[in-house]
Short mmCIF file of C-alpha atoms in Angstrom, two decimals:
data_model
loop_
_atom_site.label_atom_id
_atom_site.label_comp_id
_atom_site.label_asym_id
_atom_site.label_seq_id
_atom_site.Cartn_x
_atom_site.Cartn_y
_atom_site.Cartn_z
CA MET W 1211 4.45 -15.97 -52.28
CA HIS W 1212 5.25 -17.80 -55.52
CA PRO W 1213 7.95 -20.36 -54.76
CA LEU W 1214 10.10 -19.53 -57.80
CA ILE W 1215 11.95 -16.46 -58.99
CA GLU W 1216 13.51 -16.07 -62.44
CA VAL W 1217 17.01 -14.69 -63.06
CA PRO W 1218 15.83 -11.36 -64.57
CA ALA W 1219 13.54 -10.69 -61.61
CA LEU W 1220 16.28 -11.45 -59.09
CA ASP W 1221 18.73 -9.26 -61.01
CA ARG W 1222 16.27 -6.36 -60.88
CA LEU W 1223 15.85 -6.74 -57.12
CA LEU W 1224 19.60 -6.75 -56.56
CA ARG W 1225 20.17 -3.76 -58.85
CA ARG W 1226 17.57 -1.83 -56.85
CA GLN W 1227 19.43 -2.89 -53.70
CA THR W 1228 16.31 -4.57 -52.38
CA PRO W 1229 17.28 -6.53 -49.26
CA VAL W 1230 17.56 -10.20 -50.27
CA VAL W 1231 19.32 -13.02 -48.42
CA LEU W 1232 20.90 -15.31 -51.01
CA LEU W 1233 21.52 -18.87 -49.88
CA ASP W 1234 23.90 -20.98 -51.95
CA VAL W 1235 22.95 -24.59 -51.19
CA ARG W 1236 24.90 -26.44 -53.84
CA TRP W 1237 25.19 -30.04 -52.71
CA HIS W 1238 26.22 -33.24 -54.44
CA LEU W 1239 25.25 -36.73 -53.31
CA ALA W 1240 28.45 -37.96 -54.95
CA GLY W 1241 31.22 -35.58 -55.86
CA PRO W 1242 33.00 -32.55 -54.41
CA PRO W 1243 31.40 -30.74 -51.46
CA GLY W 1244 29.23 -27.79 -52.36
CA ILE W 1245 31.50 -25.41 -50.45
CA GLU W 1246 34.18 -25.96 -53.10
CA SER W 1247 31.79 -24.83 -55.83
CA TYR W 1248 30.83 -21.84 -53.69
CA ARG W 1249 34.44 -20.79 -53.21
CA ARG W 1250 35.12 -20.93 -56.95
CA GLY W 1251 32.22 -18.58 -57.63
CA HIS W 1252 28.76 -17.66 -56.39
CA LEU W 1253 26.13 -14.98 -56.75
CA PRO W 1254 27.48 -11.75 -55.24
CA GLY W 1255 26.51 -11.55 -51.58
CA ALA W 1256 25.40 -15.18 -51.34
CA VAL W 1257 26.07 -17.17 -48.17
CA PHE W 1258 26.87 -20.86 -48.32
CA VAL W 1259 24.49 -23.18 -46.44
CA ASP W 1260 25.59 -26.77 -45.81
CA LEU W 1261 22.63 -29.05 -46.47
CA ASP W 1262 23.99 -31.89 -44.33
CA ARG W 1263 24.94 -29.71 -41.36
CA ASP W 1264 22.46 -26.83 -41.44
CA VAL W 1265 19.29 -28.17 -43.08
CA ALA W 1266 19.18 -31.73 -41.72
CA GLY W 1267 19.78 -33.50 -38.47
CA PRO W 1268 22.47 -36.15 -37.96
CA PRO W 1269 21.85 -39.37 -39.92
CA GLY W 1270 20.45 -42.26 -37.93
CA PRO W 1271 17.22 -44.22 -37.45
CA GLY W 1272 15.26 -41.17 -38.62
CA GLY W 1273 16.98 -41.34 -42.00
CA ARG W 1274 20.00 -39.83 -43.73
CA HIS W 1275 18.55 -36.30 -43.76
CA PRO W 1276 16.00 -36.10 -40.95
CA LEU W 1277 14.45 -32.87 -39.72
CA PRO W 1278 17.04 -30.72 -37.94
CA ASP W 1279 16.63 -29.65 -34.35
CA PRO W 1280 14.74 -26.33 -34.48
CA VAL W 1281 17.45 -24.60 -32.45
CA VAL W 1282 20.17 -25.80 -34.83
CA PHE W 1283 18.21 -24.73 -37.91
CA GLU W 1284 17.31 -21.37 -36.39
CA SER W 1285 20.95 -20.71 -35.53
CA ALA W 1286 22.14 -21.67 -39.02
CA MET W 1287 19.60 -19.43 -40.71
CA ARG W 1288 20.42 -16.52 -38.40
CA ARG W 1289 24.13 -16.90 -39.20
CA ALA W 1290 23.20 -16.72 -42.88
CA GLY W 1291 21.36 -13.45 -42.27
CA VAL W 1292 17.77 -14.74 -42.44
CA SER W 1293 15.29 -12.50 -40.62
CA ARG W 1294 11.68 -13.13 -39.72
CA ASP W 1295 10.15 -11.18 -42.61
CA GLY W 1296 13.06 -10.73 -45.01
CA LEU W 1297 13.08 -12.17 -48.53
CA VAL W 1298 15.19 -15.30 -48.98
CA VAL W 1299 16.27 -16.76 -52.33
CA ALA W 1300 17.89 -20.20 -52.38
CA TYR W 1301 19.74 -21.68 -55.33
CA ASP W 1302 21.87 -24.65 -56.29
CA ASP W 1303 23.69 -25.65 -59.50
CA ALA W 1304 20.68 -25.78 -61.82
CA ASP W 1305 17.83 -28.17 -61.08
CA SER W 1306 16.74 -26.95 -57.61
CA MET W 1307 17.05 -30.43 -56.08
CA SER W 1308 18.82 -29.18 -52.94
CA ALA W 1309 17.47 -25.61 -53.04
CA ALA W 1310 13.96 -27.05 -52.78
CA ARG W 1311 14.85 -28.71 -49.45
CA VAL W 1312 15.86 -25.30 -48.08
CA TRP W 1313 12.64 -23.78 -49.45
CA TRP W 1314 10.60 -26.52 -47.82
CA SER W 1315 12.53 -26.34 -44.54
CA LEU W 1316 12.13 -22.59 -44.17
CA ARG W 1317 8.42 -22.92 -44.93
CA TYR W 1318 8.09 -25.80 -42.45
CA PHE W 1319 9.74 -23.69 -39.76
CA GLY W 1320 7.46 -20.73 -40.42
CA HIS W 1321 9.21 -18.47 -42.92
CA GLU W 1322 6.82 -17.36 -45.67
CA ARG W 1323 9.04 -15.18 -47.88
CA VAL W 1324 11.31 -17.75 -49.48
CA ARG W 1325 11.81 -18.49 -53.17
CA VAL W 1326 13.98 -20.76 -55.31
CA LEU W 1327 16.03 -19.35 -58.19
CA ASP W 1328 14.68 -21.28 -61.18
CA GLY W 1329 17.61 -22.67 -63.15
CA GLY W 1330 20.03 -21.91 -60.34
CA TYR W 1331 23.64 -20.83 -60.64
CA ARG W 1332 23.89 -22.06 -64.20
CA ALA W 1333 21.00 -19.88 -65.38
CA TRP W 1334 22.56 -16.87 -63.62
CA VAL W 1335 25.91 -17.39 -65.36
CA GLU W 1336 24.37 -18.15 -68.74
CA ALA W 1337 22.48 -14.85 -68.53
CA GLY W 1338 25.84 -13.06 -68.34
CA HIS W 1339 25.62 -11.87 -64.75
CA ARG W 1340 28.74 -11.52 -62.68
CA VAL W 1341 29.77 -13.90 -59.91
CA SER W 1342 32.08 -13.47 -56.94
CA ASP W 1343 34.52 -15.57 -54.94
CA ALA W 1344 34.38 -13.27 -51.91
CA GLU W 1345 32.61 -14.32 -48.75
CA PRO W 1346 30.30 -11.48 -47.67
CA GLU W 1347 30.08 -9.94 -44.24
CA VAL W 1348 26.74 -11.08 -42.87
CA LYS W 1349 24.54 -9.23 -40.42
CA PRO W 1350 22.96 -11.95 -38.27
CA GLY W 1351 19.22 -12.31 -38.71
CA ASP W 1352 16.45 -12.70 -36.17
CA PHE W 1353 14.64 -15.67 -37.71
CA ILE W 1354 12.61 -17.75 -35.24
CA ALA W 1355 12.05 -21.43 -36.06
CA ASN W 1356 8.44 -22.37 -35.45
CA PRO W 1357 8.08 -25.98 -36.66
CA GLY W 1358 5.01 -27.69 -38.03
CA ARG W 1359 3.89 -25.20 -40.68
CA LEU W 1360 3.85 -27.81 -43.48
CA PRO W 1361 2.46 -31.36 -43.38
CA VAL W 1362 4.83 -34.27 -42.83
CA LEU W 1363 4.52 -38.03 -42.84
CA ASP W 1364 6.12 -40.75 -40.75
CA ALA W 1365 6.46 -44.37 -41.87
CA GLU W 1366 2.98 -45.31 -40.67
CA GLY W 1367 1.43 -42.28 -42.37
CA ALA W 1368 3.26 -43.02 -45.60
CA ALA W 1369 2.00 -46.60 -45.63
CA GLU W 1370 -1.56 -45.44 -45.06
CA LEU W 1371 -1.35 -42.80 -47.77
CA ALA W 1372 -0.04 -45.32 -50.30
CA THR W 1373 -3.38 -47.10 -49.89
CA ALA W 1374 -5.87 -44.34 -49.10
CA GLY W 1375 -4.38 -41.56 -51.23
CA VAL W 1376 -1.39 -41.11 -53.53
CA LEU W 1377 2.19 -41.59 -52.37
CA LEU W 1378 4.82 -40.57 -54.92
CA ASP W 1379 8.31 -42.06 -54.95
CA ALA W 1380 10.60 -39.34 -56.31
CA ARG W 1381 13.63 -41.56 -56.96
CA ALA W 1382 14.91 -42.76 -60.31
CA ALA W 1383 12.93 -45.64 -61.83
CA GLU W 1384 15.68 -48.23 -61.37
CA ARG W 1385 15.82 -47.51 -57.63
CA TYR W 1386 12.03 -47.62 -57.35
CA ARG W 1387 11.95 -51.00 -59.11
CA GLY W 1388 14.70 -52.31 -56.85
CA GLU W 1389 17.15 -52.91 -59.69
CA GLN W 1390 19.74 -50.58 -58.16
CA GLU W 1391 20.27 -49.14 -54.70
CA PRO W 1392 23.53 -47.20 -54.45
CA VAL W 1393 22.98 -45.73 -50.99
CA ASP W 1394 20.54 -47.61 -48.75
CA PRO W 1395 20.90 -51.25 -47.59
CA VAL W 1396 17.60 -52.47 -49.08
CA ALA W 1397 16.32 -51.95 -52.63
CA GLY W 1398 12.70 -51.44 -53.65
CA HIS W 1399 9.83 -49.14 -52.74
CA ILE W 1400 6.95 -48.69 -50.32
CA PRO W 1401 4.08 -50.94 -51.47
CA GLY W 1402 1.45 -48.91 -53.29
CA ALA W 1403 3.75 -45.96 -54.02
CA ARG W 1404 3.83 -44.60 -57.57
CA ASN W 1405 7.08 -43.66 -59.25
CA ALA W 1406 7.49 -39.99 -60.21
CA PRO W 1407 11.23 -39.24 -60.62
CA THR W 1408 12.04 -35.62 -59.84
CA SER W 1409 14.02 -35.39 -63.06
CA GLY W 1410 10.64 -35.27 -64.82
CA ASN W 1411 9.74 -32.01 -63.06
CA VAL W 1412 12.31 -29.96 -64.94
CA GLY W 1413 13.47 -29.43 -68.51
CA VAL W 1414 16.97 -29.93 -69.88
CA ASP W 1415 17.86 -26.43 -68.69
CA GLY W 1416 17.05 -27.33 -65.09
CA ARG W 1417 14.02 -25.04 -64.93
CA PHE W 1418 10.66 -26.31 -63.72
CA LEU W 1419 8.10 -27.27 -66.33
CA PRO W 1420 5.09 -24.94 -66.70
CA PRO W 1421 2.32 -25.58 -64.14
CA GLU W 1422 -0.06 -27.01 -66.74
CA LEU W 1423 2.50 -29.65 -67.77
CA LEU W 1424 3.20 -30.51 -64.14
CA ARG W 1425 -0.54 -30.91 -63.53
CA GLU W 1426 -0.76 -33.27 -66.52
CA ARG W 1427 2.21 -35.25 -65.28
CA PHE W 1428 0.83 -35.72 -61.79
CA ALA W 1429 -2.72 -36.36 -62.99
CA LYS W 1430 -1.45 -39.35 -65.00
CA LEU W 1431 -0.14 -40.71 -61.70
CA GLY W 1432 -3.47 -40.10 -59.98
CA ALA W 1433 -2.25 -37.11 -57.98
CA THR W 1434 -4.72 -34.24 -57.97
CA ASP W 1435 -5.92 -31.67 -55.47
CA ALA W 1436 -8.95 -33.89 -54.84
CA LEU W 1437 -6.86 -36.51 -53.02
CA ASP W 1438 -4.39 -36.64 -50.16
CA VAL W 1439 -0.91 -36.68 -51.69
CA GLY W 1440 2.55 -37.28 -50.25
CA ALA W 1441 6.08 -37.78 -51.51
CA TYR W 1442 9.27 -39.50 -50.45
CA CYS W 1443 12.68 -40.24 -51.96
CA GLY W 1444 15.89 -41.71 -50.57
CA SER W 1445 16.41 -39.32 -47.68
CA GLY W 1446 13.93 -36.46 -47.98
CA VAL W 1447 15.96 -34.10 -50.18
CA THR W 1448 14.71 -34.65 -53.72
CA ALA W 1449 11.21 -35.38 -52.37
CA ALA W 1450 11.11 -31.73 -51.27
CA HIS W 1451 11.63 -30.94 -54.96
CA GLU W 1452 8.56 -33.07 -55.69
CA ILE W 1453 6.60 -31.10 -53.07
CA LEU W 1454 7.64 -27.85 -54.76
CA ALA W 1455 6.59 -29.18 -58.18
CA LEU W 1456 3.26 -30.30 -56.75
CA ASN W 1457 2.86 -26.84 -55.23
CA LEU W 1458 3.39 -25.29 -58.67
CA ALA W 1459 0.73 -27.66 -60.01
CA GLY W 1460 -1.71 -26.53 -57.31
CA ILE W 1461 -1.59 -29.82 -55.39
CA PRO W 1462 -0.95 -29.70 -51.63
CA ALA W 1463 1.29 -32.54 -50.48
CA ALA W 1464 3.00 -33.90 -47.37
CA LEU W 1465 6.68 -34.82 -47.17
CA TYR W 1466 7.89 -38.10 -45.70
CA VAL W 1467 11.12 -36.55 -44.42
CA GLY W 1468 12.76 -39.80 -43.34
CA SER W 1469 11.88 -41.38 -46.70
CA TRP W 1470 13.32 -44.71 -47.83
CA SER W 1471 16.38 -44.38 -45.55
CA ASN W 1472 14.00 -44.36 -42.58
CA TRP W 1473 11.58 -46.96 -43.97
CA VAL W 1474 14.25 -49.66 -44.28
CA THR W 1475 15.50 -49.25 -40.70
CA ASP W 1476 12.45 -51.24 -39.57
CA PRO W 1477 12.68 -54.81 -40.91
CA SER W 1478 8.94 -55.27 -40.39
CA ASN W 1479 8.16 -52.65 -43.05
CA PRO W 1480 7.21 -54.39 -46.32
CA VAL W 1481 9.23 -53.80 -49.48
CA ALA W 1482 7.93 -53.99 -53.03
CA THR W 1483 9.94 -54.33 -56.24
CA GLY W 1484 9.19 -54.07 -59.91
CA ASP W 1485 6.88 -51.55 -61.55
CA GLY W 1486 4.38 -51.70 -58.73
#
């Protein structure tokens, strides 16, 4: 299934009363909690999913957003109405940064029919479609979490890939270079990693660039379907966005879920700064 769905296509499905589970995963690294945005207005019938609580495990040595326990994730998705074979559409404010982590997580745990609303809530509103502030009654789903359906990396695997393949660092350039680090205790990047900020995957409207432009972008960084490719970020959220963009470009890639927040917990792991 194509990982994206456009606003007109989603509107048609909803008008036909096609069963769709809508997951509102608005989340802000700094700012008001996503639930506040949800309560002010969301797509009709959408259920709020808390990225920190439902889509990631507790922060710790594994990183700030490690993989959740399968039982916890399964329970959260069932509460949201996700069934084994039902269509799921996830969205956030606009750029799919957090929606992509839900897309990746559902795919990792074995759900095939999941898509991201390209352009998110903003695109829906700008198209003139109505929103709601009512929380829907949800029929619990029967989703079963079966982990391991997508490739992942640990710190050792990421280090190897940075040498033997292509490891993309999805953070902003100033964090990659080590000039700024607003969240983690150490600044810099994994030696050998190549900087590919996720902001470059989308246009000013928050929608993903066309596949041919994404292929060009990644090819300039040496990432093609002829090599092993992986991605990381600060805590494994925006790197899932990079995985989705690579998917659109036809390039399979593995996610280092723990990312930089896991890498720096081991003082023996080397740190590079500058442009690499």
